[in-house]
Amino acid sequence: MKHAGVVAVGVLAAILVLAGPAKSLFTDTALSENNGISSGEFDIAISKDGSKFYNDAKLFEFSDLKPGEERTFSFYVKNRGDVDVSRLTMTLYIRDLEEGTMSPAEKAVDNTTDVGELSGYLIVKELRVYLGRVSWTVDSVRGRSLKELGGKGVSLIDKPLREGERLRVTMTVEFSKEAGNECQTDRVLVNMKLSAEQ
Ligand SMILES: [Ca+2]
Ligand SMILES: [Ca+2]
């Protein structure tokens, strides 16, 4: 790859966020799509705990969130190729679903039975990246809802991720206290794509 231009590698991960009172358990219903593309020497991979790395992985599932609560999830990204990665972009893809039958309380305030409302009330409190001994926050996402961030690329690094290096990302999301009954038992499916460029 001489005049390298841009090589993009996608890593897809699925995160599932659930809200509302405990009902049945939603086990392993999240998708984990297999959209990884890799070229021989340029390869990033993702891991939940930093031990084994994959081209796609389900990262987390949060259930029974109540307004005012927050959750943090983290994951690792590794450059397992032998070419430095100079740009790493995270894009979230959001799907809002209604889960099961609406309670009377939800029904009273929610007239869209096929689209959930939850992602508009899931607010990013912090997105932090750790690389070696340093860490930094990605301030452009702070205070924004997952709904607002959906489909928008967020740049994670401003220094190269070198061959063999890995970084850790943590993201804290709060379920806004302003959420009302329209969010009860709603569900958000989050697909996350990480794109690396040489
Ligand atoms: Ca709805
Ligand atoms: Ca709803």
PDB file of N, CA, C and O in Angstrom, residues 61-136:
ATOM      1  N   GLU A  61     -25.109  -5.052  27.659  1.00  0.00           N
ATOM      2  CA  GLU A  61     -26.554  -5.012  27.704  1.00  0.00           C
ATOM      3  C   GLU A  61     -26.937  -4.469  29.070  1.00  0.00           C
ATOM      4  O   GLU A  61     -26.546  -5.010  30.099  1.00  0.00           O
ATOM      5  N   PHE A  62     -27.673  -3.397  29.059  1.00  0.00           N
ATOM      6  CA  PHE A  62     -28.137  -2.807  30.303  1.00  0.00           C
ATOM      7  C   PHE A  62     -29.640  -2.975  30.362  1.00  0.00           C
ATOM      8  O   PHE A  62     -30.329  -2.672  29.405  1.00  0.00           O
ATOM      9  N   SER A  63     -30.130  -3.409  31.482  1.00  0.00           N
ATOM     10  CA  SER A  63     -31.572  -3.550  31.551  1.00  0.00           C
ATOM     11  C   SER A  63     -32.141  -2.801  32.745  1.00  0.00           C
ATOM     12  O   SER A  63     -31.437  -2.482  33.697  1.00  0.00           O
ATOM     13  N   ASP A  64     -33.402  -2.553  32.636  1.00  0.00           N
ATOM     14  CA  ASP A  64     -34.179  -1.966  33.737  1.00  0.00           C
ATOM     15  C   ASP A  64     -33.612  -0.649  34.245  1.00  0.00           C
ATOM     16  O   ASP A  64     -33.565  -0.390  35.438  1.00  0.00           O
ATOM     17  N   LEU A  65     -33.179   0.170  33.330  1.00  0.00           N
ATOM     18  CA  LEU A  65     -32.714   1.501  33.728  1.00  0.00           C
ATOM     19  C   LEU A  65     -33.883   2.335  34.231  1.00  0.00           C
ATOM     20  O   LEU A  65     -34.973   2.299  33.659  1.00  0.00           O
ATOM     21  N   LYS A  66     -33.613   3.089  35.258  1.00  0.00           N
ATOM     22  CA  LYS A  66     -34.612   4.029  35.771  1.00  0.00           C
ATOM     23  C   LYS A  66     -34.109   5.453  35.530  1.00  0.00           C
ATOM     24  O   LYS A  66     -32.897   5.681  35.542  1.00  0.00           O
ATOM     25  N   PRO A  67     -35.024   6.388  35.354  1.00  0.00           N
ATOM     26  CA  PRO A  67     -34.581   7.778  35.163  1.00  0.00           C
ATOM     27  C   PRO A  67     -33.651   8.206  36.299  1.00  0.00           C
ATOM     28  O   PRO A  67     -33.908   7.927  37.464  1.00  0.00           O
ATOM     29  N   GLY A  68     -32.580   8.873  35.940  1.00  0.00           N
ATOM     30  CA  GLY A  68     -31.602   9.323  36.917  1.00  0.00           C
ATOM     31  C   GLY A  68     -30.429   8.376  37.073  1.00  0.00           C
ATOM     32  O   GLY A  68     -29.393   8.754  37.609  1.00  0.00           O
ATOM     33  N   GLU A  69     -30.582   7.169  36.589  1.00  0.00           N
ATOM     34  CA  GLU A  69     -29.479   6.207  36.702  1.00  0.00           C
ATOM     35  C   GLU A  69     -28.521   6.361  35.533  1.00  0.00           C
ATOM     36  O   GLU A  69     -28.890   6.817  34.465  1.00  0.00           O
ATOM     37  N   GLU A  70     -27.289   5.947  35.774  1.00  0.00           N
ATOM     38  CA  GLU A  70     -26.324   5.976  34.690  1.00  0.00           C
ATOM     39  C   GLU A  70     -25.596   4.642  34.607  1.00  0.00           C
ATOM     40  O   GLU A  70     -25.563   3.864  35.552  1.00  0.00           O
ATOM     41  N   ARG A  71     -25.060   4.396  33.448  1.00  0.00           N
ATOM     42  CA  ARG A  71     -24.288   3.168  33.219  1.00  0.00           C
ATOM     43  C   ARG A  71     -23.040   3.533  32.425  1.00  0.00           C
ATOM     44  O   ARG A  71     -23.071   4.427  31.587  1.00  0.00           O
ATOM     45  N   THR A  72     -21.992   2.799  32.712  1.00  0.00           N
ATOM     46  CA  THR A  72     -20.751   2.989  31.975  1.00  0.00           C
ATOM     47  C   THR A  72     -20.392   1.691  31.266  1.00  0.00           C
ATOM     48  O   THR A  72     -20.485   0.624  31.868  1.00  0.00           O
ATOM     49  N   PHE A  73     -20.072   1.795  30.034  1.00  0.00           N
ATOM     50  CA  PHE A  73     -19.540   0.612  29.355  1.00  0.00           C
ATOM     51  C   PHE A  73     -18.168   0.946  28.803  1.00  0.00           C
ATOM     52  O   PHE A  73     -17.830   2.108  28.584  1.00  0.00           O
ATOM     53  N   SER A  74     -17.374  -0.072  28.636  1.00  0.00           N
ATOM     54  CA  SER A  74     -16.038   0.180  28.116  1.00  0.00           C
ATOM     55  C   SER A  74     -15.651  -0.924  27.141  1.00  0.00           C
ATOM     56  O   SER A  74     -16.226  -2.014  27.149  1.00  0.00           O
ATOM     57  N   PHE A  75     -14.730  -0.603  26.321  1.00  0.00           N
ATOM     58  CA  PHE A  75     -14.233  -1.595  25.370  1.00  0.00           C
ATOM     59  C   PHE A  75     -12.819  -1.216  24.956  1.00  0.00           C
ATOM     60  O   PHE A  75     -12.352  -0.108  25.238  1.00  0.00           O
ATOM     61  N   TYR A  76     -12.160  -2.145  24.334  1.00  0.00           N
ATOM     62  CA  TYR A  76     -10.791  -1.941  23.870  1.00  0.00           C
ATOM     63  C   TYR A  76     -10.751  -2.009  22.349  1.00  0.00           C
ATOM     64  O   TYR A  76     -11.502  -2.775  21.737  1.00  0.00           O
ATOM     65  N   VAL A  77      -9.883  -1.211  21.796  1.00  0.00           N
ATOM     66  CA  VAL A  77      -9.629  -1.279  20.358  1.00  0.00           C
ATOM     67  C   VAL A  77      -8.142  -1.523  20.173  1.00  0.00           C
ATOM     68  O   VAL A  77      -7.322  -0.837  20.773  1.00  0.00           O
ATOM     69  N   LYS A  78      -7.829  -2.497  19.377  1.00  0.00           N
ATOM     70  CA  LYS A  78      -6.423  -2.828  19.178  1.00  0.00           C
ATOM     71  C   LYS A  78      -6.049  -2.690  17.711  1.00  0.00           C
ATOM     72  O   LYS A  78      -6.807  -3.087  16.825  1.00  0.00           O
ATOM     73  N   ASN A  79      -4.890  -2.122  17.500  1.00  0.00           N
ATOM     74  CA  ASN A  79      -4.315  -2.133  16.159  1.00  0.00           C
ATOM     75  C   ASN A  79      -3.484  -3.402  16.031  1.00  0.00           C
ATOM     76  O   ASN A  79      -2.362  -3.470  16.507  1.00  0.00           O
ATOM     77  N   ARG A  80      -4.064  -4.397  15.436  1.00  0.00           N
ATOM     78  CA  ARG A  80      -3.320  -5.653  15.345  1.00  0.00           C
ATOM     79  C   ARG A  80      -2.717  -5.869  13.964  1.00  0.00           C
ATOM     80  O   ARG A  80      -2.300  -6.955  13.621  1.00  0.00           O
ATOM     81  N   GLY A  81      -2.690  -4.799  13.196  1.00  0.00           N
ATOM     82  CA  GLY A  81      -1.969  -4.863  11.929  1.00  0.00           C
ATOM     83  C   GLY A  81      -0.546  -4.380  12.130  1.00  0.00           C
ATOM     84  O   GLY A  81      -0.058  -4.275  13.248  1.00  0.00           O
ATOM     85  N   ASP A  82       0.099  -4.051  11.042  1.00  0.00           N
ATOM     86  CA  ASP A  82       1.446  -3.498  11.193  1.00  0.00           C
ATOM     87  C   ASP A  82       1.574  -2.146  10.503  1.00  0.00           C
ATOM     88  O   ASP A  82       2.622  -1.771   9.999  1.00  0.00           O
ATOM     89  N   VAL A  83       0.473  -1.434  10.494  1.00  0.00           N
ATOM     90  CA  VAL A  83       0.443  -0.082   9.959  1.00  0.00           C
ATOM     91  C   VAL A  83      -0.212   0.800  11.018  1.00  0.00           C
ATOM     92  O   VAL A  83      -1.208   0.411  11.620  1.00  0.00           O
ATOM     93  N   ASP A  84       0.352   1.986  11.245  1.00  0.00           N
ATOM     94  CA  ASP A  84      -0.239   2.870  12.242  1.00  0.00           C
ATOM     95  C   ASP A  84      -1.630   3.317  11.814  1.00  0.00           C
ATOM     96  O   ASP A  84      -1.890   3.538  10.633  1.00  0.00           O
ATOM     97  N   VAL A  85      -2.475   3.484  12.797  1.00  0.00           N
ATOM     98  CA  VAL A  85      -3.804   4.036  12.559  1.00  0.00           C
ATOM     99  C   VAL A  85      -3.764   5.500  12.991  1.00  0.00           C
ATOM    100  O   VAL A  85      -3.436   5.808  14.131  1.00  0.00           O
ATOM    101  N   SER A  86      -4.062   6.405  12.061  1.00  0.00           N
ATOM    102  CA  SER A  86      -3.984   7.816  12.433  1.00  0.00           C
ATOM    103  C   SER A  86      -5.352   8.400  12.771  1.00  0.00           C
ATOM    104  O   SER A  86      -5.444   9.424  13.422  1.00  0.00           O
ATOM    105  N   ARG A  87      -6.373   7.730  12.304  1.00  0.00           N
ATOM    106  CA  ARG A  87      -7.716   8.209  12.632  1.00  0.00           C
ATOM    107  C   ARG A  87      -8.587   7.042  13.038  1.00  0.00           C
ATOM    108  O   ARG A  87      -8.595   6.001  12.379  1.00  0.00           O
ATOM    109  N   LEU A  88      -9.334   7.248  14.089  1.00  0.00           N
ATOM    110  CA  LEU A  88     -10.237   6.211  14.556  1.00  0.00           C
ATOM    111  C   LEU A  88     -11.573   6.884  14.871  1.00  0.00           C
ATOM    112  O   LEU A  88     -11.632   7.798  15.677  1.00  0.00           O
ATOM    113  N   THR A  89     -12.585   6.446  14.184  1.00  0.00           N
ATOM    114  CA  THR A  89     -13.880   7.098  14.304  1.00  0.00           C
ATOM    115  C   THR A  89     -14.921   6.106  14.810  1.00  0.00           C
ATOM    116  O   THR A  89     -15.007   4.983  14.314  1.00  0.00           O
ATOM    117  N   MET A  90     -15.682   6.544  15.780  1.00  0.00           N
ATOM    118  CA  MET A  90     -16.766   5.720  16.313  1.00  0.00           C
ATOM    119  C   MET A  90     -18.100   6.306  15.835  1.00  0.00           C
ATOM    120  O   MET A  90     -18.340   7.490  15.948  1.00  0.00           O
ATOM    121  N   THR A  91     -18.914   5.428  15.282  1.00  0.00           N
ATOM    122  CA  THR A  91     -20.252   5.873  14.866  1.00  0.00           C
ATOM    123  C   THR A  91     -21.284   4.969  15.514  1.00  0.00           C
ATOM    124  O   THR A  91     -21.180   3.742  15.453  1.00  0.00           O
ATOM    125  N   LEU A  92     -22.275   5.585  16.140  1.00  0.00           N
ATOM    126  CA  LEU A  92     -23.354   4.825  16.762  1.00  0.00           C
ATOM    127  C   LEU A  92     -24.566   4.839  15.835  1.00  0.00           C
ATOM    128  O   LEU A  92     -24.892   5.869  15.247  1.00  0.00           O
ATOM    129  N   TYR A  93     -25.182   3.701  15.705  1.00  0.00           N
ATOM    130  CA  TYR A  93     -26.421   3.600  14.934  1.00  0.00           C
ATOM    131  C   TYR A  93     -27.521   3.159  15.891  1.00  0.00           C
ATOM    132  O   TYR A  93     -27.405   2.133  16.555  1.00  0.00           O
ATOM    133  N   ILE A  94     -28.548   3.960  15.957  1.00  0.00           N
ATOM    134  CA  ILE A  94     -29.546   3.816  17.010  1.00  0.00           C
ATOM    135  C   ILE A  94     -30.865   3.317  16.433  1.00  0.00           C
ATOM    136  O   ILE A  94     -31.336   3.831  15.416  1.00  0.00           O
ATOM    137  N   ARG A  95     -31.440   2.359  17.099  1.00  0.00           N
ATOM    138  CA  ARG A  95     -32.806   1.955  16.757  1.00  0.00           C
ATOM    139  C   ARG A  95     -33.654   1.978  18.009  1.00  0.00           C
ATOM    140  O   ARG A  95     -33.341   1.351  19.013  1.00  0.00           O
ATOM    141  N   ASP A  96     -34.738   2.718  17.935  1.00  0.00           N
ATOM    142  CA  ASP A  96     -35.647   2.848  19.074  1.00  0.00           C
ATOM    143  C   ASP A  96     -36.822   1.906  18.902  1.00  0.00           C
ATOM    144  O   ASP A  96     -37.552   1.987  17.914  1.00  0.00           O
ATOM    145  N   LEU A  97     -37.017   1.065  19.882  1.00  0.00           N
ATOM    146  CA  LEU A  97     -38.084   0.072  19.796  1.00  0.00           C
ATOM    147  C   LEU A  97     -39.006   0.178  21.001  1.00  0.00           C
ATOM    148  O   LEU A  97     -38.602   0.591  22.085  1.00  0.00           O
ATOM    149  N   GLU A  98     -40.227  -0.200  20.768  1.00  0.00           N
ATOM    150  CA  GLU A  98     -41.121  -0.446  21.901  1.00  0.00           C
ATOM    151  C   GLU A  98     -40.954  -1.904  22.280  1.00  0.00           C
ATOM    152  O   GLU A  98     -40.823  -2.766  21.419  1.00  0.00           O
ATOM    153  N   GLU A  99     -40.962  -2.176  23.550  1.00  0.00           N
ATOM    154  CA  GLU A  99     -40.728  -3.552  23.997  1.00  0.00           C
ATOM    155  C   GLU A  99     -42.011  -4.108  24.605  1.00  0.00           C
ATOM    156  O   GLU A  99     -42.500  -3.590  25.595  1.00  0.00           O
ATOM    157  N   GLY A 100     -42.502  -5.136  23.977  1.00  0.00           N
ATOM    158  CA  GLY A 100     -43.679  -5.798  24.551  1.00  0.00           C
ATOM    159  C   GLY A 100     -44.916  -4.917  24.528  1.00  0.00           C
ATOM    160  O   GLY A 100     -45.049  -3.998  23.718  1.00  0.00           O
ATOM    161  N   THR A 101     -45.800  -5.181  25.416  1.00  0.00           N
ATOM    162  CA  THR A 101     -47.053  -4.434  25.475  1.00  0.00           C
ATOM    163  C   THR A 101     -46.888  -3.202  26.347  1.00  0.00           C
ATOM    164  O   THR A 101     -46.256  -3.245  27.387  1.00  0.00           O
ATOM    165  N   MET A 102     -47.452  -2.121  25.887  1.00  0.00           N
ATOM    166  CA  MET A 102     -47.358  -0.895  26.682  1.00  0.00           C
ATOM    167  C   MET A 102     -48.201  -1.002  27.945  1.00  0.00           C
ATOM    168  O   MET A 102     -49.313  -1.520  27.923  1.00  0.00           O
ATOM    169  N   SER A 103     -47.664  -0.455  29.015  1.00  0.00           N
ATOM    170  CA  SER A 103     -48.451  -0.349  30.247  1.00  0.00           C
ATOM    171  C   SER A 103     -49.473   0.768  30.044  1.00  0.00           C
ATOM    172  O   SER A 103     -49.307   1.615  29.165  1.00  0.00           O
ATOM    173  N   PRO A 104     -50.524   0.788  30.839  1.00  0.00           N
ATOM    174  CA  PRO A 104     -51.491   1.883  30.725  1.00  0.00           C
ATOM    175  C   PRO A 104     -50.829   3.249  30.875  1.00  0.00           C
ATOM    176  O   PRO A 104     -51.178   4.203  30.172  1.00  0.00           O
ATOM    177  N   ALA A 105     -49.833   3.332  31.771  1.00  0.00           N
ATOM    178  CA  ALA A 105     -49.163   4.622  31.988  1.00  0.00           C
ATOM    179  C   ALA A 105     -48.422   5.083  30.735  1.00  0.00           C
ATOM    180  O   ALA A 105     -48.395   6.262  30.410  1.00  0.00           O
ATOM    181  N   GLU A 106     -47.845   4.110  30.047  1.00  0.00           N
ATOM    182  CA  GLU A 106     -47.121   4.475  28.830  1.00  0.00           C
ATOM    183  C   GLU A 106     -48.100   4.814  27.715  1.00  0.00           C
ATOM    184  O   GLU A 106     -47.935   5.783  26.982  1.00  0.00           O
ATOM    185  N   LYS A 107     -49.113   3.995  27.621  1.00  0.00           N
ATOM    186  CA  LYS A 107     -50.102   4.179  26.567  1.00  0.00           C
ATOM    187  C   LYS A 107     -50.728   5.573  26.590  1.00  0.00           C
ATOM    188  O   LYS A 107     -51.014   6.176  25.563  1.00  0.00           O
ATOM    189  N   ALA A 108     -50.879   6.088  27.808  1.00  0.00           N
ATOM    190  CA  ALA A 108     -51.536   7.381  27.969  1.00  0.00           C
ATOM    191  C   ALA A 108     -50.729   8.523  27.352  1.00  0.00           C
ATOM    192  O   ALA A 108     -51.285   9.559  27.002  1.00  0.00           O
ATOM    193  N   VAL A 109     -49.431   8.338  27.236  1.00  0.00           N
ATOM    194  CA  VAL A 109     -48.600   9.448  26.763  1.00  0.00           C
ATOM    195  C   VAL A 109     -47.799   9.102  25.509  1.00  0.00           C
ATOM    196  O   VAL A 109     -47.011   9.904  25.035  1.00  0.00           O
ATOM    197  N   ASP A 110     -47.993   7.924  24.998  1.00  0.00           N
ATOM    198  CA  ASP A 110     -47.187   7.494  23.851  1.00  0.00           C
ATOM    199  C   ASP A 110     -48.111   6.997  22.749  1.00  0.00           C
ATOM    200  O   ASP A 110     -48.777   5.972  22.889  1.00  0.00           O
ATOM    201  N   ASN A 111     -48.182   7.740  21.664  1.00  0.00           N
ATOM    202  CA  ASN A 111     -49.064   7.306  20.582  1.00  0.00           C
ATOM    203  C   ASN A 111     -48.307   6.719  19.396  1.00  0.00           C
ATOM    204  O   ASN A 111     -48.862   6.520  18.331  1.00  0.00           O
ATOM    205  N   THR A 112     -47.030   6.464  19.581  1.00  0.00           N
ATOM    206  CA  THR A 112     -46.295   5.761  18.521  1.00  0.00           C
ATOM    207  C   THR A 112     -45.964   4.361  19.026  1.00  0.00           C
ATOM    208  O   THR A 112     -45.048   4.159  19.807  1.00  0.00           O
ATOM    209  N   THR A 113     -46.735   3.418  18.567  1.00  0.00           N
ATOM    210  CA  THR A 113     -46.575   2.064  19.101  1.00  0.00           C
ATOM    211  C   THR A 113     -45.426   1.303  18.464  1.00  0.00           C
ATOM    212  O   THR A 113     -45.031   0.258  18.949  1.00  0.00           O
ATOM    213  N   ASP A 114     -44.906   1.817  17.384  1.00  0.00           N
ATOM    214  CA  ASP A 114     -43.836   1.077  16.703  1.00  0.00           C
ATOM    215  C   ASP A 114     -42.461   1.715  16.870  1.00  0.00           C
ATOM    216  O   ASP A 114     -41.457   1.134  16.472  1.00  0.00           O
ATOM    217  N   VAL A 115     -42.410   2.886  17.455  1.00  0.00           N
ATOM    218  CA  VAL A 115     -41.119   3.543  17.650  1.00  0.00           C
ATOM    219  C   VAL A 115     -40.961   3.916  19.116  1.00  0.00           C
ATOM    220  O   VAL A 115     -41.851   4.512  19.716  1.00  0.00           O
ATOM    221  N   GLY A 116     -39.836   3.557  19.673  1.00  0.00           N
ATOM    222  CA  GLY A 116     -39.567   3.896  21.064  1.00  0.00           C
ATOM    223  C   GLY A 116     -39.058   5.318  21.217  1.00  0.00           C
ATOM    224  O   GLY A 116     -38.722   5.984  20.234  1.00  0.00           O
ATOM    225  N   GLU A 117     -38.985   5.750  22.444  1.00  0.00           N
ATOM    226  CA  GLU A 117     -38.582   7.122  22.736  1.00  0.00           C
ATOM    227  C   GLU A 117     -37.278   7.209  23.542  1.00  0.00           C
ATOM    228  O   GLU A 117     -36.746   8.284  23.790  1.00  0.00           O
ATOM    229  N   LEU A 118     -36.785   6.068  23.933  1.00  0.00           N
ATOM    230  CA  LEU A 118     -35.718   6.047  24.929  1.00  0.00           C
ATOM    231  C   LEU A 118     -34.433   6.768  24.528  1.00  0.00           C
ATOM    232  O   LEU A 118     -33.831   7.471  25.330  1.00  0.00           O
ATOM    233  N   SER A 119     -33.997   6.629  23.300  1.00  0.00           N
ATOM    234  CA  SER A 119     -32.662   7.137  22.955  1.00  0.00           C
ATOM    235  C   SER A 119     -32.556   8.648  23.095  1.00  0.00           C
ATOM    236  O   SER A 119     -31.471   9.182  23.303  1.00  0.00           O
ATOM    237  N   GLY A 120     -33.686   9.321  23.015  1.00  0.00           N
ATOM    238  CA  GLY A 120     -33.663  10.769  23.192  1.00  0.00           C
ATOM    239  C   GLY A 120     -33.388  11.187  24.626  1.00  0.00           C
ATOM    240  O   GLY A 120     -33.087  12.349  24.899  1.00  0.00           O
ATOM    241  N   TYR A 121     -33.485  10.230  25.548  1.00  0.00           N
ATOM    242  CA  TYR A 121     -33.278  10.519  26.968  1.00  0.00           C
ATOM    243  C   TYR A 121     -32.036   9.838  27.526  1.00  0.00           C
ATOM    244  O   TYR A 121     -31.816   9.847  28.723  1.00  0.00           O
ATOM    245  N   LEU A 122     -31.280   9.218  26.676  1.00  0.00           N
ATOM    246  CA  LEU A 122     -30.004   8.625  27.101  1.00  0.00           C
ATOM    247  C   LEU A 122     -28.905   9.619  26.749  1.00  0.00           C
ATOM    248  O   LEU A 122     -28.586   9.830  25.586  1.00  0.00           O
ATOM    249  N   ILE A 123     -28.378  10.247  27.780  1.00  0.00           N
ATOM    250  CA  ILE A 123     -27.478  11.378  27.587  1.00  0.00           C
ATOM    251  C   ILE A 123     -26.040  10.967  27.921  1.00  0.00           C
ATOM    252  O   ILE A 123     -25.784  10.384  28.976  1.00  0.00           O
ATOM    253  N   VAL A 124     -25.139  11.291  27.026  1.00  0.00           N
ATOM    254  CA  VAL A 124     -23.725  10.966  27.264  1.00  0.00           C
ATOM    255  C   VAL A 124     -23.162  11.927  28.306  1.00  0.00           C
ATOM    256  O   VAL A 124     -23.206  13.143  28.144  1.00  0.00           O
ATOM    257  N   LYS A 125     -22.672  11.371  29.395  1.00  0.00           N
ATOM    258  CA  LYS A 125     -22.024  12.196  30.412  1.00  0.00           C
ATOM    259  C   LYS A 125     -20.534  12.300  30.167  1.00  0.00           C
ATOM    260  O   LYS A 125     -19.924  13.327  30.424  1.00  0.00           O
ATOM    261  N   GLU A 126     -19.956  11.201  29.726  1.00  0.00           N
ATOM    262  CA  GLU A 126     -18.520  11.258  29.459  1.00  0.00           C
ATOM    263  C   GLU A 126     -18.112  10.184  28.462  1.00  0.00           C
ATOM    264  O   GLU A 126     -18.601   9.063  28.510  1.00  0.00           O
ATOM    265  N   LEU A 127     -17.242  10.573  27.578  1.00  0.00           N
ATOM    266  CA  LEU A 127     -16.583   9.616  26.683  1.00  0.00           C
ATOM    267  C   LEU A 127     -15.086   9.829  26.869  1.00  0.00           C
ATOM    268  O   LEU A 127     -14.579  10.923  26.633  1.00  0.00           O
ATOM    269  N   ARG A 128     -14.417   8.798  27.350  1.00  0.00           N
ATOM    270  CA  ARG A 128     -12.996   8.944  27.674  1.00  0.00           C
ATOM    271  C   ARG A 128     -12.184   7.864  26.981  1.00  0.00           C
ATOM    272  O   ARG A 128     -12.629   6.725  26.852  1.00  0.00           O
ATOM    273  N   VAL A 129     -11.024   8.265  26.520  1.00  0.00           N
ATOM    274  CA  VAL A 129     -10.128   7.350  25.814  1.00  0.00           C
ATOM    275  C   VAL A 129      -8.816   7.240  26.592  1.00  0.00           C
ATOM    276  O   VAL A 129      -8.249   8.267  26.999  1.00  0.00           O
ATOM    277  N   TYR A 130      -8.393   6.020  26.821  1.00  0.00           N
ATOM    278  CA  TYR A 130      -7.131   5.762  27.520  1.00  0.00           C
ATOM    279  C   TYR A 130      -6.159   5.118  26.547  1.00  0.00           C
ATOM    280  O   TYR A 130      -6.471   4.114  25.920  1.00  0.00           O
ATOM    281  N   LEU A 131      -4.979   5.718  26.450  1.00  0.00           N
ATOM    282  CA  LEU A 131      -3.945   5.140  25.589  1.00  0.00           C
ATOM    283  C   LEU A 131      -2.631   5.218  26.348  1.00  0.00           C
ATOM    284  O   LEU A 131      -2.134   6.310  26.632  1.00  0.00           O
ATOM    285  N   GLY A 132      -2.082   4.073  26.680  1.00  0.00           N
ATOM    286  CA  GLY A 132      -0.873   4.072  27.496  1.00  0.00           C
ATOM    287  C   GLY A 132      -1.156   4.747  28.818  1.00  0.00           C
ATOM    288  O   GLY A 132      -2.125   4.418  29.506  1.00  0.00           O
ATOM    289  N   ARG A 133      -0.347   5.713  29.165  1.00  0.00           N
ATOM    290  CA  ARG A 133      -0.517   6.365  30.472  1.00  0.00           C
ATOM    291  C   ARG A 133      -1.361   7.618  30.401  1.00  0.00           C
ATOM    292  O   ARG A 133      -1.549   8.302  31.407  1.00  0.00           O
ATOM    293  N   VAL A 134      -1.812   7.956  29.234  1.00  0.00           N
ATOM    294  CA  VAL A 134      -2.605   9.190  29.130  1.00  0.00           C
ATOM    295  C   VAL A 134      -4.057   8.857  28.799  1.00  0.00           C
ATOM    296  O   VAL A 134      -4.373   7.788  28.277  1.00  0.00           O
ATOM    297  N   SER A 135      -4.907   9.794  29.132  1.00  0.00           N
ATOM    298  CA  SER A 135      -6.312   9.656  28.757  1.00  0.00           C
ATOM    299  C   SER A 135      -6.862  11.030  28.447  1.00  0.00           C
ATOM    300  O   SER A 135      -6.307  12.047  28.868  1.00  0.00           O
ATOM    301  N   TRP A 136      -7.915  11.059  27.681  1.00  0.00           N
ATOM    302  CA  TRP A 136      -8.548  12.338  27.335  1.00  0.00           C
ATOM    303  C   TRP A 136     -10.033  12.103  27.143  1.00  0.00           C
ATOM    304  O   TRP A 136     -10.468  10.973  26.914  1.00  0.00           O
TER     305      TRP A 136
END
